[in-house]
């Protein structure tokens, strides 16, 4: 998509890079993240209003530390370096960095020495978030200090004439009190951005782009019922109406009544042409006896492609495939993969467009999940669909631990349904990133009435998170947990014990498989 104004965020691998992008967009200015070794190409091809150099885990003098060429400082485009970005500014000029400096993690008191531009409107004393090993030991000669902390006498620097700025702390992190004002000063006052980027402007632009690209062609879309594909389908339907065909496949490992609800919502309420395919038998046959989680994922991925391909053959005139791919997926696939990206294979339908010779349409390639939700709301999709917890492609197959069969899936569906119903009733659903039940391959002894029982254990999992990359267990009130446990044990045959998972990610993961 073409954006008349944008900010380029150059990524040096910081855990906070995506946060910088979110903050800038929250300010109403479009931005994109580019890995350090590709950023200059992007900048040269369509000049941004400003450049932000992210933080990163490296030490600038380290062998192989990521760098960007001098050219970035000679383009006449304002630059803001954050943490590692500041240190790069220093070493690219004639400053110096002390790798032996005291490490500093956590909050610090920022004292502003100059409030005229980057720190305009920022209190003279405020809290900032520090997360660095190295720090500046000599300021480059064309720069001046504009803020300091007790530990970092050179905490923020500026070359006003060239509009180049650097800060040691992280303005993008919520713990930095005045972070938003600082970023706003940079993008609006220093870079001269005009703003106005929001879900409505996104939709208008996307509809125009989709119409131009598709012309009078046809598009197919796999509609799972999840937020991303749902919003993609509604957006495409708004853009090209009946030229969109959706296919919903029941893979046998979805939640209770999921397929029926997808059909009802999209076919009956949104009037989107939708083909419903019940392929649950095939999926379950192939999953029979398989215990390895990665193997389960592969089987589900491959079977999905096979079924989808077969069903899509009916729409021979389709030249495009629409997918709800999000920005974090795109970024993850092009540069540094964090350890979490490789622990589980999350991409379930990779390779589909090439095999089917279809052109991809991914209207949300540039958006974060919360932005897709805002787009969905703007498109009039009901809140209960937009605010749904994420649900993994391999579904309940990775929540029935070990081998999966119909009876266990049915049991888990009942538990899951009660769990979510009670969480909603207690008003906890929206405070939780993801809540689900896991069926353990563990039987234990219980007593019901006068009889001894020997039945399954279910684990309840609920986590809070911003992006699924890290997560903490949700503090669901005891009385809500009690109600869930009572209902599950009383209403679901085959379960006599309920446990609550209190592990955070890392070192655990959100899913159990
Ligand atoms: P983990 O378990 O890795 O999960 O902490 C992080 C997020 O990813 C989801 N997840 C998946 N999503 N296919 C998906 O589409 C998968 O194979 C898969 N495995 C995990 C998980 O539900 C959580 O939101």
PDB file of N, CA, C and O and ligand atoms in Angstrom, residues 297 344-346 348 390-394 398-399 433-434 468 505 509-511 513, ligand 1:
ATOM      1  N   UNK A 297       0.689 -30.772  14.111  1.00  0.00           N
ATOM      2  CA  UNK A 297       0.614 -29.514  13.363  1.00  0.00           C
ATOM      3  C   UNK A 297       0.817 -29.755  11.880  1.00  0.00           C
ATOM      4  O   UNK A 297       0.110 -29.197  11.042  1.00  0.00           O
ATOM      5  N   UNK A 344       7.871 -23.409  18.064  1.00  0.00           N
ATOM      6  CA  UNK A 344       6.747 -24.132  17.476  1.00  0.00           C
ATOM      7  C   UNK A 344       6.556 -23.658  16.039  1.00  0.00           C
ATOM      8  O   UNK A 344       6.774 -22.495  15.746  1.00  0.00           O
ATOM      9  N   UNK A 345       6.119 -24.546  15.172  1.00  0.00           N
ATOM     10  CA  UNK A 345       5.887 -24.102  13.795  1.00  0.00           C
ATOM     11  C   UNK A 345       4.468 -23.563  13.701  1.00  0.00           C
ATOM     12  O   UNK A 345       3.512 -24.315  13.678  1.00  0.00           O
ATOM     13  N   UNK A 346       4.354 -22.233  13.683  1.00  0.00           N
ATOM     14  CA  UNK A 346       3.035 -21.622  13.744  1.00  0.00           C
ATOM     15  C   UNK A 346       2.349 -21.449  12.393  1.00  0.00           C
ATOM     16  O   UNK A 346       1.183 -21.154  12.333  1.00  0.00           O
ATOM     17  N   UNK A 348       0.597 -22.490   9.390  1.00  0.00           N
ATOM     18  CA  UNK A 348      -0.108 -23.711   9.053  1.00  0.00           C
ATOM     19  C   UNK A 348      -0.434 -23.851   7.572  1.00  0.00           C
ATOM     20  O   UNK A 348      -0.675 -24.945   7.102  1.00  0.00           O
ATOM     21  N   UNK A 390      -7.340 -15.296  20.737  1.00  0.00           N
ATOM     22  CA  UNK A 390      -6.743 -16.027  19.617  1.00  0.00           C
ATOM     23  C   UNK A 390      -6.971 -17.533  19.791  1.00  0.00           C
ATOM     24  O   UNK A 390      -7.067 -18.013  20.926  1.00  0.00           O
ATOM     25  N   UNK A 391      -7.069 -18.219  18.681  1.00  0.00           N
ATOM     26  CA  UNK A 391      -7.255 -19.675  18.707  1.00  0.00           C
ATOM     27  C   UNK A 391      -6.280 -20.274  17.700  1.00  0.00           C
ATOM     28  O   UNK A 391      -6.249 -19.860  16.552  1.00  0.00           O
ATOM     29  N   UNK A 392      -5.478 -21.234  18.107  1.00  0.00           N
ATOM     30  CA  UNK A 392      -4.437 -21.718  17.192  1.00  0.00           C
ATOM     31  C   UNK A 392      -5.005 -22.540  16.043  1.00  0.00           C
ATOM     32  O   UNK A 392      -6.025 -23.206  16.207  1.00  0.00           O
ATOM     33  N   UNK A 393      -4.331 -22.495  14.901  1.00  0.00           N
ATOM     34  CA  UNK A 393      -4.750 -23.272  13.728  1.00  0.00           C
ATOM     35  C   UNK A 393      -4.972 -24.748  14.049  1.00  0.00           C
ATOM     36  O   UNK A 393      -5.990 -25.319  13.653  1.00  0.00           O
ATOM     37  N   UNK A 394      -4.054 -25.397  14.763  1.00  0.00           N
ATOM     38  CA  UNK A 394      -4.243 -26.828  15.063  1.00  0.00           C
ATOM     39  C   UNK A 394      -5.276 -27.076  16.164  1.00  0.00           C
ATOM     40  O   UNK A 394      -5.509 -28.232  16.543  1.00  0.00           O
ATOM     41  N   UNK A 398      -3.958 -29.705  19.776  1.00  0.00           N
ATOM     42  CA  UNK A 398      -2.787 -29.490  20.635  1.00  0.00           C
ATOM     43  C   UNK A 398      -3.205 -29.202  22.079  1.00  0.00           C
ATOM     44  O   UNK A 398      -2.389 -28.827  22.907  1.00  0.00           O
ATOM     45  N   UNK A 399      -4.507 -29.394  22.339  1.00  0.00           N
ATOM     46  CA  UNK A 399      -4.992 -29.210  23.715  1.00  0.00           C
ATOM     47  C   UNK A 399      -5.495 -30.520  24.302  1.00  0.00           C
ATOM     48  O   UNK A 399      -5.817 -30.581  25.484  1.00  0.00           O
ATOM     49  N   UNK A 433      -5.904 -12.488  27.715  1.00  0.00           N
ATOM     50  CA  UNK A 433      -5.444 -12.615  26.324  1.00  0.00           C
ATOM     51  C   UNK A 433      -6.001 -13.896  25.708  1.00  0.00           C
ATOM     52  O   UNK A 433      -6.452 -13.920  24.576  1.00  0.00           O
ATOM     53  N   UNK A 434      -5.951 -14.971  26.505  1.00  0.00           N
ATOM     54  CA  UNK A 434      -6.365 -16.259  25.978  1.00  0.00           C
ATOM     55  C   UNK A 434      -6.720 -17.171  27.149  1.00  0.00           C
ATOM     56  O   UNK A 434      -5.957 -17.249  28.111  1.00  0.00           O
ATOM     57  N   UNK A 468       1.332 -12.154  22.949  1.00  0.00           N
ATOM     58  CA  UNK A 468       1.531 -13.601  22.918  1.00  0.00           C
ATOM     59  C   UNK A 468       2.999 -14.014  23.008  1.00  0.00           C
ATOM     60  O   UNK A 468       3.304 -15.185  23.172  1.00  0.00           O
ATOM     61  N   UNK A 505       5.043 -17.262  30.674  1.00  0.00           N
ATOM     62  CA  UNK A 505       5.837 -17.480  29.465  1.00  0.00           C
ATOM     63  C   UNK A 505       6.823 -16.336  29.324  1.00  0.00           C
ATOM     64  O   UNK A 505       6.356 -15.202  29.272  1.00  0.00           O
ATOM     65  N   UNK A 509       5.217 -22.088  27.755  1.00  0.00           N
ATOM     66  CA  UNK A 509       4.569 -21.442  26.616  1.00  0.00           C
ATOM     67  C   UNK A 509       3.092 -21.314  26.965  1.00  0.00           C
ATOM     68  O   UNK A 509       2.660 -21.809  28.009  1.00  0.00           O
ATOM     69  N   UNK A 510       2.345 -20.648  26.098  1.00  0.00           N
ATOM     70  CA  UNK A 510       0.926 -20.480  26.388  1.00  0.00           C
ATOM     71  C   UNK A 510       0.212 -21.821  26.212  1.00  0.00           C
ATOM     72  O   UNK A 510      -0.466 -22.301  27.107  1.00  0.00           O
ATOM     73  N   UNK A 511       0.383 -22.423  25.046  1.00  0.00           N
ATOM     74  CA  UNK A 511      -0.201 -23.748  24.806  1.00  0.00           C
ATOM     75  C   UNK A 511       0.632 -24.795  25.531  1.00  0.00           C
ATOM     76  O   UNK A 511       1.798 -24.565  25.847  1.00  0.00           O
ATOM     77  N   UNK A 513       1.168 -27.815  24.135  1.00  0.00           N
ATOM     78  CA  UNK A 513       1.917 -28.603  23.148  1.00  0.00           C
ATOM     79  C   UNK A 513       2.436 -27.678  22.077  1.00  0.00           C
ATOM     80  O   UNK A 513       1.836 -26.646  21.795  1.00  0.00           O
TER      81      UNK A 513
HETATM   82  P1  LIG B   1       2.842 -20.425  22.573  1.00  0.00           P
HETATM   83  O1  LIG B   1       2.194 -21.705  22.982  1.00  0.00           O
HETATM   84  O2  LIG B   1       3.959 -20.605  21.576  1.00  0.00           O
HETATM   85  O3  LIG B   1       1.724 -19.618  21.818  1.00  0.00           O
HETATM   86  O4  LIG B   1       3.259 -19.593  23.748  1.00  0.00           O
HETATM   87  C1  LIG B   1       1.776 -18.280  21.442  1.00  0.00           C
HETATM   88  C2  LIG B   1       0.510 -17.962  20.678  1.00  0.00           C
HETATM   89  O5  LIG B   1       0.502 -18.698  19.448  1.00  0.00           O
HETATM   90  C3  LIG B   1      -0.620 -19.557  19.389  1.00  0.00           C
HETATM   91  N1  LIG B   1      -0.185 -20.800  18.754  1.00  0.00           N
HETATM   92  C4  LIG B   1      -0.480 -21.142  17.495  1.00  0.00           C
HETATM   93  N2  LIG B   1      -1.200 -20.502  16.552  1.00  0.00           N
HETATM   94  N3  LIG B   1      -0.784 -22.286  15.064  1.00  0.00           N
HETATM   95  C5  LIG B   1      -1.361 -21.102  15.338  1.00  0.00           C
HETATM   96  O6  LIG B   1      -2.054 -20.571  14.473  1.00  0.00           O
HETATM   97  C6  LIG B   1      -0.036 -22.985  15.954  1.00  0.00           C
HETATM   98  O7  LIG B   1       0.475 -24.063  15.657  1.00  0.00           O
HETATM   99  C7  LIG B   1       0.111 -22.374  17.239  1.00  0.00           C
HETATM  100  N4  LIG B   1       0.767 -22.758  18.369  1.00  0.00           N
HETATM  101  C8  LIG B   1       0.558 -21.768  19.283  1.00  0.00           C
HETATM  102  C9  LIG B   1      -1.062 -19.728  20.814  1.00  0.00           C
HETATM  103  O8  LIG B   1      -2.431 -20.098  20.898  1.00  0.00           O
HETATM  104  C10 LIG B   1      -0.753 -18.380  21.402  1.00  0.00           C
HETATM  105  O9  LIG B   1      -1.752 -17.440  21.076  1.00  0.00           O
END
